[in-house]
Coordinates of C-alpha atoms in Angstrom, one line a residue:
Chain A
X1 CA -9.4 -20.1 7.7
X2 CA -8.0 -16.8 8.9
X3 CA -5.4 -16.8 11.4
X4 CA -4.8 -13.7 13.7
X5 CA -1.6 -13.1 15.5
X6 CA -0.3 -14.8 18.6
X7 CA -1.8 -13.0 22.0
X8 CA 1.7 -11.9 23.2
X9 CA 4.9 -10.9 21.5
X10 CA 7.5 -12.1 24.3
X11 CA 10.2 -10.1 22.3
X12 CA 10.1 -6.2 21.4
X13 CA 7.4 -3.8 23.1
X14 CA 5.6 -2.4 19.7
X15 CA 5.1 0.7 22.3
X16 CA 8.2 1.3 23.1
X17 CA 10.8 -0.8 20.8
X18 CA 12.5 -2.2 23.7
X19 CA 12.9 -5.7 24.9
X20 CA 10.3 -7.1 27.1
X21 CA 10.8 -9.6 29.7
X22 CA 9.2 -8.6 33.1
X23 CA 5.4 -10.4 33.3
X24 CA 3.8 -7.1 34.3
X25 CA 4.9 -5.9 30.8
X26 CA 2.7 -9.3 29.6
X27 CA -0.2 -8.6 31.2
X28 CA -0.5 -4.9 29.7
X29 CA -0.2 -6.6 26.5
X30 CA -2.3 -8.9 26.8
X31 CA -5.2 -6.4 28.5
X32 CA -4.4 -4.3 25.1
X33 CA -4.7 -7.2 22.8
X34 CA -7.8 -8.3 24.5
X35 CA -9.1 -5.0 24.2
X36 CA -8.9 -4.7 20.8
X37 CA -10.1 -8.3 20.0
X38 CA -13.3 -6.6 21.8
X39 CA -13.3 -3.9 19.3
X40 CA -12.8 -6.3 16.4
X41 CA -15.4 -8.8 17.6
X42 CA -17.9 -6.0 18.2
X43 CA -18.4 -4.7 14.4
X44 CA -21.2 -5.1 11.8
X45 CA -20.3 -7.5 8.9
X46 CA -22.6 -7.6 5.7
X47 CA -23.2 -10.0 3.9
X48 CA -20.6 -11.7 1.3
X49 CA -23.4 -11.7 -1.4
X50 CA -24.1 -7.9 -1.1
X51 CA -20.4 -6.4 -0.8
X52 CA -19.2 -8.5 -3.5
X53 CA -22.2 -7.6 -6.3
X54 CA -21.1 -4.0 -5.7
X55 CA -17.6 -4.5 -6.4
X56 CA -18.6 -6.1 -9.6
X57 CA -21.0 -3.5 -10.0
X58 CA -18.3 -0.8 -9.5
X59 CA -15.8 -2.7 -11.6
X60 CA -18.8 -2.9 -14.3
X61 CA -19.7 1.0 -14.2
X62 CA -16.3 2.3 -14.3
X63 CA -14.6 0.1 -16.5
X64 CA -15.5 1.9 -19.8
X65 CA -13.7 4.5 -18.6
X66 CA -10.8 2.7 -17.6
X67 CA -7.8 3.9 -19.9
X68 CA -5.7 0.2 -19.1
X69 CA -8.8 -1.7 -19.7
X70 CA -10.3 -0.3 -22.4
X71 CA -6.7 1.0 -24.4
X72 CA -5.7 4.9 -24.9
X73 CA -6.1 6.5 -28.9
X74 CA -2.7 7.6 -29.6
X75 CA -4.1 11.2 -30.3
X76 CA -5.2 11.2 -26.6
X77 CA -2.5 9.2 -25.2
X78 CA 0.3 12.1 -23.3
X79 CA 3.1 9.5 -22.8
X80 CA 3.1 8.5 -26.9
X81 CA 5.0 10.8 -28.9
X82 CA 2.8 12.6 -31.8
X83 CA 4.7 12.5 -35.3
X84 CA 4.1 15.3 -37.1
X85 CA 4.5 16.3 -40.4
X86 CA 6.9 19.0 -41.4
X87 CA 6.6 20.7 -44.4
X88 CA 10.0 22.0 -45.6
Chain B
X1 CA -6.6 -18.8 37.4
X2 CA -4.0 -16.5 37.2
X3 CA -4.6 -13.1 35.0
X4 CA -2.5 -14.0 32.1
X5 CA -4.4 -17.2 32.0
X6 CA -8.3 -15.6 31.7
X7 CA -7.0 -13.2 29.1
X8 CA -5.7 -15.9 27.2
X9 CA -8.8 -17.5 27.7
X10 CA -10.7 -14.5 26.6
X11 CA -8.8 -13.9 23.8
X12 CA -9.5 -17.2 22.3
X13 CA -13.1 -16.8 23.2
X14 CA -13.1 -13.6 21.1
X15 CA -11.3 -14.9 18.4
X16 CA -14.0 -18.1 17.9
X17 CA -16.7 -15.1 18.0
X18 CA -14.6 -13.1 15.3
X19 CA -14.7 -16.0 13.0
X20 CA -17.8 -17.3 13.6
X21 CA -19.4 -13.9 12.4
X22 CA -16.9 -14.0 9.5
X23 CA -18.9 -17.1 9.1
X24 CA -22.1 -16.4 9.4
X25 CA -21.7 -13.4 6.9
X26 CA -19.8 -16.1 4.0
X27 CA -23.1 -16.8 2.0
X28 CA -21.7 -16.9 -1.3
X29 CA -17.9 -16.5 -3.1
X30 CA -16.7 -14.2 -5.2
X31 CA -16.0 -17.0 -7.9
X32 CA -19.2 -17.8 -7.3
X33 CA -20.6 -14.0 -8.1
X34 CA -18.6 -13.5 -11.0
X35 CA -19.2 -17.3 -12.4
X36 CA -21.0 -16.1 -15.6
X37 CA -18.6 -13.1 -16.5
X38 CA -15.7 -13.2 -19.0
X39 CA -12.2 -12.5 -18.1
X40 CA -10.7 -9.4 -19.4
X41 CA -8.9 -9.8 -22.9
X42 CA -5.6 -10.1 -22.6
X43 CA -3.8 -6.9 -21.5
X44 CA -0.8 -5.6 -23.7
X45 CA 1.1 -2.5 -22.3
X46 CA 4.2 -1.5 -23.9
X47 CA 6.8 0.8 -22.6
X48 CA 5.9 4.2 -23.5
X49 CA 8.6 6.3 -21.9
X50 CA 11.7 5.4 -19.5
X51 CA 13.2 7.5 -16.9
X52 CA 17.0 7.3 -16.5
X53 CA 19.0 9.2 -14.3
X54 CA 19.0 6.9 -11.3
X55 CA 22.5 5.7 -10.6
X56 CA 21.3 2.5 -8.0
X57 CA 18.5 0.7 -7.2
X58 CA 15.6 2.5 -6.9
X59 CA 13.0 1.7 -4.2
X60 CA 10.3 3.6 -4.4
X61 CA 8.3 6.2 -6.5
X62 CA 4.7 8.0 -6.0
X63 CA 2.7 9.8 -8.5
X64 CA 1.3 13.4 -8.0
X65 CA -2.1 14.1 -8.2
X66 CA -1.4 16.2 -11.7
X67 CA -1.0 12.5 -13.1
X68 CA 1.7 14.2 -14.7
X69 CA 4.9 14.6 -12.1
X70 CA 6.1 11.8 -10.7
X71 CA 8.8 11.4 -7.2
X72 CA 11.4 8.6 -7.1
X73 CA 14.1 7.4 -4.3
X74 CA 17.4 5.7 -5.0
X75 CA 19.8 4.5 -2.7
X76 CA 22.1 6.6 -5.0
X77 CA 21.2 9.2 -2.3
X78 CA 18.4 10.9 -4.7
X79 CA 14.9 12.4 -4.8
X80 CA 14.1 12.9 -8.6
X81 CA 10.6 14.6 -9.5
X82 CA 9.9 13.7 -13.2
X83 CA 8.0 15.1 -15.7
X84 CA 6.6 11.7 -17.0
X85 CA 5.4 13.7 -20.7
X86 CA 8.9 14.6 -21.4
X87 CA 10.7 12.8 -19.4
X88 CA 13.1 15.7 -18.0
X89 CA 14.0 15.7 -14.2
X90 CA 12.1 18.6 -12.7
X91 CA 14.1 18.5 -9.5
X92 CA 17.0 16.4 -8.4
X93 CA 17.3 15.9 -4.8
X94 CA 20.5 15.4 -2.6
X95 CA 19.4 13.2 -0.1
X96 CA 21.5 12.9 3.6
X97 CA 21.3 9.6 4.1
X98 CA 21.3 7.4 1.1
X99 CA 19.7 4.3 3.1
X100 CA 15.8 5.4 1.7
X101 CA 13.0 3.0 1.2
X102 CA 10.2 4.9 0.7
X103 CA 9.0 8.4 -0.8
X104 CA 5.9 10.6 -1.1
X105 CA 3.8 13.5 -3.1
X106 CA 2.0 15.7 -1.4
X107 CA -1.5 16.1 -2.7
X108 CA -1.1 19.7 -3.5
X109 CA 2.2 19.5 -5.2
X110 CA 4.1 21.6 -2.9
X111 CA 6.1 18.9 -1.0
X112 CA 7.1 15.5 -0.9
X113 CA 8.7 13.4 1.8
X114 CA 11.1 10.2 1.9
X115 CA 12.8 8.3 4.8
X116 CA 14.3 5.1 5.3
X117 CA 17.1 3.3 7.4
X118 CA 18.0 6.6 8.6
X119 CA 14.3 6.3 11.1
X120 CA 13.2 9.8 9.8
X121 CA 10.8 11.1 7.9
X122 CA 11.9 14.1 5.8
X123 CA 10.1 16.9 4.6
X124 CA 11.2 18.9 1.1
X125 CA 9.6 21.9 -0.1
X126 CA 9.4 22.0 -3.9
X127 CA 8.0 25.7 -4.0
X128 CA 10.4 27.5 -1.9
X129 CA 11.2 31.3 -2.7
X130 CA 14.3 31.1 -4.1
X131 CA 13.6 28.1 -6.3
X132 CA 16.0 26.1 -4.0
X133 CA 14.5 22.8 -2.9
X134 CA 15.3 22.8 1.0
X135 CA 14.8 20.1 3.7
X136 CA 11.7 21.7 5.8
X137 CA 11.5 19.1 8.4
X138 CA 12.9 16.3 10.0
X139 CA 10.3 13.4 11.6
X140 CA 12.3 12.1 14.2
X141 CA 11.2 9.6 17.0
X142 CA 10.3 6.2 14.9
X143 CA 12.7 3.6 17.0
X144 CA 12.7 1.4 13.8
X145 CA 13.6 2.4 9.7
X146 CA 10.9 4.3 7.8
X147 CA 9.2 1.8 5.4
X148 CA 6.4 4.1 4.2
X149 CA 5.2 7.5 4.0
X150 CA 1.8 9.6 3.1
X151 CA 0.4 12.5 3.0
X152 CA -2.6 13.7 4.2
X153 CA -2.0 17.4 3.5
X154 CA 0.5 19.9 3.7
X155 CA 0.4 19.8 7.0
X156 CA 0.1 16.3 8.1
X157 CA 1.7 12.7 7.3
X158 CA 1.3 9.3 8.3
X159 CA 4.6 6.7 8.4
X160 CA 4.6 3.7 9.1
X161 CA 7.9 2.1 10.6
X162 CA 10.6 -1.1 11.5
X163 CA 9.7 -0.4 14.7
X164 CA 6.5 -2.0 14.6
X165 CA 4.2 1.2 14.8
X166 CA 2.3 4.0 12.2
X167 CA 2.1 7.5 13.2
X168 CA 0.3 11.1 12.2
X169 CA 2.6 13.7 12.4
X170 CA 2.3 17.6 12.7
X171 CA 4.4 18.4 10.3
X172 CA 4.7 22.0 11.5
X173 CA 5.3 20.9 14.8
X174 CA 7.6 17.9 13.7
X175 CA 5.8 15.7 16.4
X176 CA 4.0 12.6 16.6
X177 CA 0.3 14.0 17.0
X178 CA -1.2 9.6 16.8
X179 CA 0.6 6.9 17.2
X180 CA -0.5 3.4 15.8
X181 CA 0.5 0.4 18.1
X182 CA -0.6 -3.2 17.8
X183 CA 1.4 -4.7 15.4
X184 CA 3.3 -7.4 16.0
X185 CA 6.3 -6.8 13.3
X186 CA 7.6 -4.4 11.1
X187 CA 5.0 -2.5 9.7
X188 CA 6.1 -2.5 6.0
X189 CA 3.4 -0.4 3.7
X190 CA 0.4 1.9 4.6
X191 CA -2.1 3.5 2.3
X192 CA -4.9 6.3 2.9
X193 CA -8.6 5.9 2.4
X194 CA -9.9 8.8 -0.5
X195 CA -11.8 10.6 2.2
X196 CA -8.2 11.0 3.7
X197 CA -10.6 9.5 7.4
X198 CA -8.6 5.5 7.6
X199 CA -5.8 4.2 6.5
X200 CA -4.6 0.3 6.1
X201 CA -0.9 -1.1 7.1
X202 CA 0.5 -4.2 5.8
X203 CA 3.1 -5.6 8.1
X204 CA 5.9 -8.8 9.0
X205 CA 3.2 -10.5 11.3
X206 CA 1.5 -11.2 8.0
X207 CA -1.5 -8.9 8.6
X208 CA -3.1 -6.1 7.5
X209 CA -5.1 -3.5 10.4
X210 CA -7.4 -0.8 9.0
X211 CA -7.3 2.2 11.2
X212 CA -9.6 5.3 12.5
X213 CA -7.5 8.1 11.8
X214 CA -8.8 10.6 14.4
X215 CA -9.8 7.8 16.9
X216 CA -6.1 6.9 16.7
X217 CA -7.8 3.0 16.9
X218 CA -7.3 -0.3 15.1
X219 CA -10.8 -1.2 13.5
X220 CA -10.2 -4.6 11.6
X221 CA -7.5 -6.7 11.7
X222 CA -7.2 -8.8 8.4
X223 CA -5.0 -12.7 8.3
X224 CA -4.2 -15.3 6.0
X225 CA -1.0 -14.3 4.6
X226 CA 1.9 -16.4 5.4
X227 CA 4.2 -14.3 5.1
X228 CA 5.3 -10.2 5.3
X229 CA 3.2 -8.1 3.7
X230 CA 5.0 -5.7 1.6
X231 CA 2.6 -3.9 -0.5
X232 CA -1.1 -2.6 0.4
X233 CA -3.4 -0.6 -1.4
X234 CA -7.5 0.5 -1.4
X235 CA -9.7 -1.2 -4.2
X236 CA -11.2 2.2 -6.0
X237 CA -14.2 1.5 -4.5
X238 CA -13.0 2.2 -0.9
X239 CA -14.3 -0.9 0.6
X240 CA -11.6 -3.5 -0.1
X241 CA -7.9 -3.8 0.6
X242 CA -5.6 -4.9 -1.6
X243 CA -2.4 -7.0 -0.2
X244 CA 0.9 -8.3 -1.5
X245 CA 3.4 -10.8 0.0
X246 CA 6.1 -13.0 0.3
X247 CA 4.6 -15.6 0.6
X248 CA 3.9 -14.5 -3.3
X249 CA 0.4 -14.0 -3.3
X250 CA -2.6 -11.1 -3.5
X251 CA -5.1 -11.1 -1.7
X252 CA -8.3 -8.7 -1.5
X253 CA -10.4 -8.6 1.7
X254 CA -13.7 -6.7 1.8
X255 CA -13.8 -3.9 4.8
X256 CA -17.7 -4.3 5.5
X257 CA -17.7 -8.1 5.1
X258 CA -14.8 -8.2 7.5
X259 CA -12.8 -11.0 5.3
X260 CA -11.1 -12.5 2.6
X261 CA -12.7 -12.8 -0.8
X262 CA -10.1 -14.0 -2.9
X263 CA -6.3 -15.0 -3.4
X264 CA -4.5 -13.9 -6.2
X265 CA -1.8 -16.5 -7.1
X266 CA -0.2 -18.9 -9.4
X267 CA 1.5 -22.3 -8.8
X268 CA 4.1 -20.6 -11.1
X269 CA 5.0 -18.1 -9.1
X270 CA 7.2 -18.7 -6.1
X271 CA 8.6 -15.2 -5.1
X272 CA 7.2 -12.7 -3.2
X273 CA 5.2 -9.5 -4.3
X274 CA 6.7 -6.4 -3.6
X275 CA 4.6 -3.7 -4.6
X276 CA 0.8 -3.3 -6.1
X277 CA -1.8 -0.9 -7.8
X278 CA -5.3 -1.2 -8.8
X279 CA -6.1 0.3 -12.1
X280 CA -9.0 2.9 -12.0
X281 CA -11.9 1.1 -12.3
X282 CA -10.3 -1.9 -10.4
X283 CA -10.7 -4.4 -12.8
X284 CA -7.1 -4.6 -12.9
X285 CA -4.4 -5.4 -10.6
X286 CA -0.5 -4.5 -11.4
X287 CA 1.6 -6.4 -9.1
X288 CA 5.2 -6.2 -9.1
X289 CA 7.4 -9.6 -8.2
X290 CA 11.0 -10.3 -6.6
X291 CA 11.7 -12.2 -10.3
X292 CA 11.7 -8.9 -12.3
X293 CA 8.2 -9.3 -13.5
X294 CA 5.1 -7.5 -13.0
X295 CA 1.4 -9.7 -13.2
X296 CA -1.4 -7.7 -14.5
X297 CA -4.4 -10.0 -12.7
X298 CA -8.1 -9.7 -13.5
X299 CA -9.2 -8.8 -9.8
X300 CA -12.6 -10.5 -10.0
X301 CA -11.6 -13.7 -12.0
X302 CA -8.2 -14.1 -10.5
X303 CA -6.5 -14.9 -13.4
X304 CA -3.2 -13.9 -15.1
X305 CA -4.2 -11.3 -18.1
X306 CA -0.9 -9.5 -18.9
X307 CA 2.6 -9.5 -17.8
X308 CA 4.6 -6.1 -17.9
X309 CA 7.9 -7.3 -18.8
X310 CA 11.1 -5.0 -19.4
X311 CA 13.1 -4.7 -16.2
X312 CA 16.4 -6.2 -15.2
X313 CA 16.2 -6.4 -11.5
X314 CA 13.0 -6.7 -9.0
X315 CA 10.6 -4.3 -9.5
X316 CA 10.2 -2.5 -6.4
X317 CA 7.7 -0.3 -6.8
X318 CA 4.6 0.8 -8.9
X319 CA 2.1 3.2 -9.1
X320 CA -1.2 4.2 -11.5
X321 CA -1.6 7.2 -12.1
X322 CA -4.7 8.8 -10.3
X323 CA -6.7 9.9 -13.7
X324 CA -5.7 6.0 -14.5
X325 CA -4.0 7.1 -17.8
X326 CA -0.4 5.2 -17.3
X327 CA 1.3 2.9 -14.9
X328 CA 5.0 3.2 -13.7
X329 CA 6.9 1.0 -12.4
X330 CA 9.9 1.3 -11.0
X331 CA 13.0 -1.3 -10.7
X332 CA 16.7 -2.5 -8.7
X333 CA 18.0 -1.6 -12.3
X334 CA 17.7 2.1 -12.0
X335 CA 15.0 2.8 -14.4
X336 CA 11.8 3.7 -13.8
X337 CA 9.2 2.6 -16.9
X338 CA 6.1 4.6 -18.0
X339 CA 3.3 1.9 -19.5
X340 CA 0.2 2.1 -21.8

């Protein structure tokens, strides 16, 4: 169960960074945070079942490509150092 | 009813909505989804290269979009750009105040940017005419320390802040052009969508908030840790967020779902995360840990498939490369560690 934060921060003004205590300062918080709870409330969700398949389907298509996953050829591989034969 | 009393009651009212539509939307699990696919094989990286010069903990590092150069802060007072191939320092930075938590490349490779207790944001120019790197600007008006710090261009950056708020800056202008305001506690980490429109912050009031860029507005507000969150990144995909906290676990919540698909954690593990990074495809998750470990986790199975283990102190930051070729990770102990 998700928990969202408390309605009121009786503490520091995020705004400003000083100390609230007067109640008019509360009630412009808690219009704000109302507000935005609106927002929140208001969006379009998909479905579980959809957004998940195309994460696995993005994980899928892209992990042959995927130099941790799939492990780098030392000729390819920047970070190893080549040896190389000298011929004296 | 007195005013504070119907917003509280219409806040609550919203809240049972929010979650009943998080709800409704919860047809199936990710376990679930993923039930008939393998783990990953176990993942062994080894140390390919390692980066000395530091002479403190360092507590932060960024790679540049060459995949090549690399930026790292130290409380030793220092901004080092690395060449990661050779390991040479391409620029050593004198830093004013020592106090920095955070650092940043600019995408074109012309800048980067680092701040901390010191409640700035500066800007260095790498490409400056006489070869001299030079402070450009100084972001100034953040009430609290700097935690994080990104680029959008070369002539705009987003912080995030102690003082409970993100903001877009002018960088030309050295002023606040957005600020971000409805956290409840220090905002801690921030990361930028790849179309440069949103950004995510993780913060102490144990949430993560995905915002509208332009709109300057809060668009999901995402709960369940129980602790700080200290680290946040995108899934490649661009429609997940990846967390990290004290309360030592991962978690990945889907942006279009609006919710929490799974929790990355381990009975084993009780300290906190303090930095994470999706490989390229995703598939993997790096996370680094307070015990001097880093977890490589199989993001859709949740499970443990590697540990990246080398360090001496907490591992306090890491990055993957953007062309996904190398990891670094980056440590109280000084070093910094290339892995492949």
């Amino acid at each position: 169960m998700t928990q969202l934060p408390p309605l009121v921060f009786c503490g520091r003004d995020p705004m400003s960074g000083k100390v609230c205590s007067s109640s008019s300062n509360n009630v412009m918080q808690a219009r704000r945070a109302v507000e935005q709870l609106r927002v929140e409330a208001n969006m379009e969700r998909i479905k579980i079942s959809i957004a998940a398949s195309q994460l696995v389907q993005y994980c899928e298509e892209h992990g042959r490509s995927d130099p941790l996953l799939t492990g780098i050829a030392t000729s390819a591989n920047p970070f190893k150092d080549k040896k190389s034969c000298v011929l004296l | 009813m007195g005013e504070m009393e119907q917003l509280r009651k219409e806040a609550e009212s919203l809240k049972d909505q929010i979650s009943a539509a998080r709800k409704a939307v919860h047809d199936v699990t990710l376990p679930e989804i993923v039930s008939g696919t393998a783990v990953v094989g176990r993942v062994q990286l080894k140390t390919r290269k390692t980066l000395r010069g530091h002479l403190a903990k360092i507590y932060a590092m960024h790679w540049g979009t060459d995949s090549k150069l690399c930026v790292s802060a130290s409380q030793d007072g220092k901004l080092i750009v690395w060449d990661s191939y050779t390991t040479n320092k391409v620029h050593a930075i004198p830093l004013k105040s020592s106090w920095v938590m955070t650092c940043a490349y600019a995408p074109s490779g012309n800048m980067v940017a680092c701040g901390g207790l010191d409640n700035m944001c500066s800007i260095y120019n790498l490409k400056g005419k006489d070869g001299n790197v030079k402070v450009m600007r100084e972001l100034a008006a953040h009430t609290g320390y700097l935690s994080c710090c990104r680029f959008l261009n070369d002539s705009e950056i987003i912080t995030s802040s102690g003082d409970c708020t993100c903001a877009l800056w002018d960088i030309e202008t050295g002023t606040q052009k957005t600020i971000f305001s409805g956290h409840m506690g220090d905002c801690m980490s921030l990361a930028v969508s790849h179309d440069f429109n949103m950004f995510i912050s993780g913060a102490c009031d144990y949430t993560a908030k995905l915002w509208d860029i332009r709109e300057g507005a809060c668009r999901q507000t995402f709960g369940g840790h129980e602790s700080d969150i200290n680290a946040i990144g995108f899934f490649p995909n661009g429609n997940a967020v990846l967390t990290g906290s004290d309360d030592g676990t991962c978690k990945m919540y889907d942006l279009r779902a609006d919710q929490e698909l799974i929790t990355y954690q381990d009975p084993s593990i009780m300290c906190g995360v303090t930095s994470l990074a999706p490989s390229l495809s995703g598939r993997l998750i790096l996370a680094g840990y307070d015990d001097f470990n880093c977890n490589i986790w199989d993001s859709l199975k949740a499970e443990r498939v590697g540990v990246l283990a080398g360090h001496d102190n907490r591992v306090s930051c890491i990055g993957v490369t953007p062309d996904g070729m190398a990891a670094c990770t980056g440590s109280w102990d000084s070093f910094l560690k290339i892995w492949n």
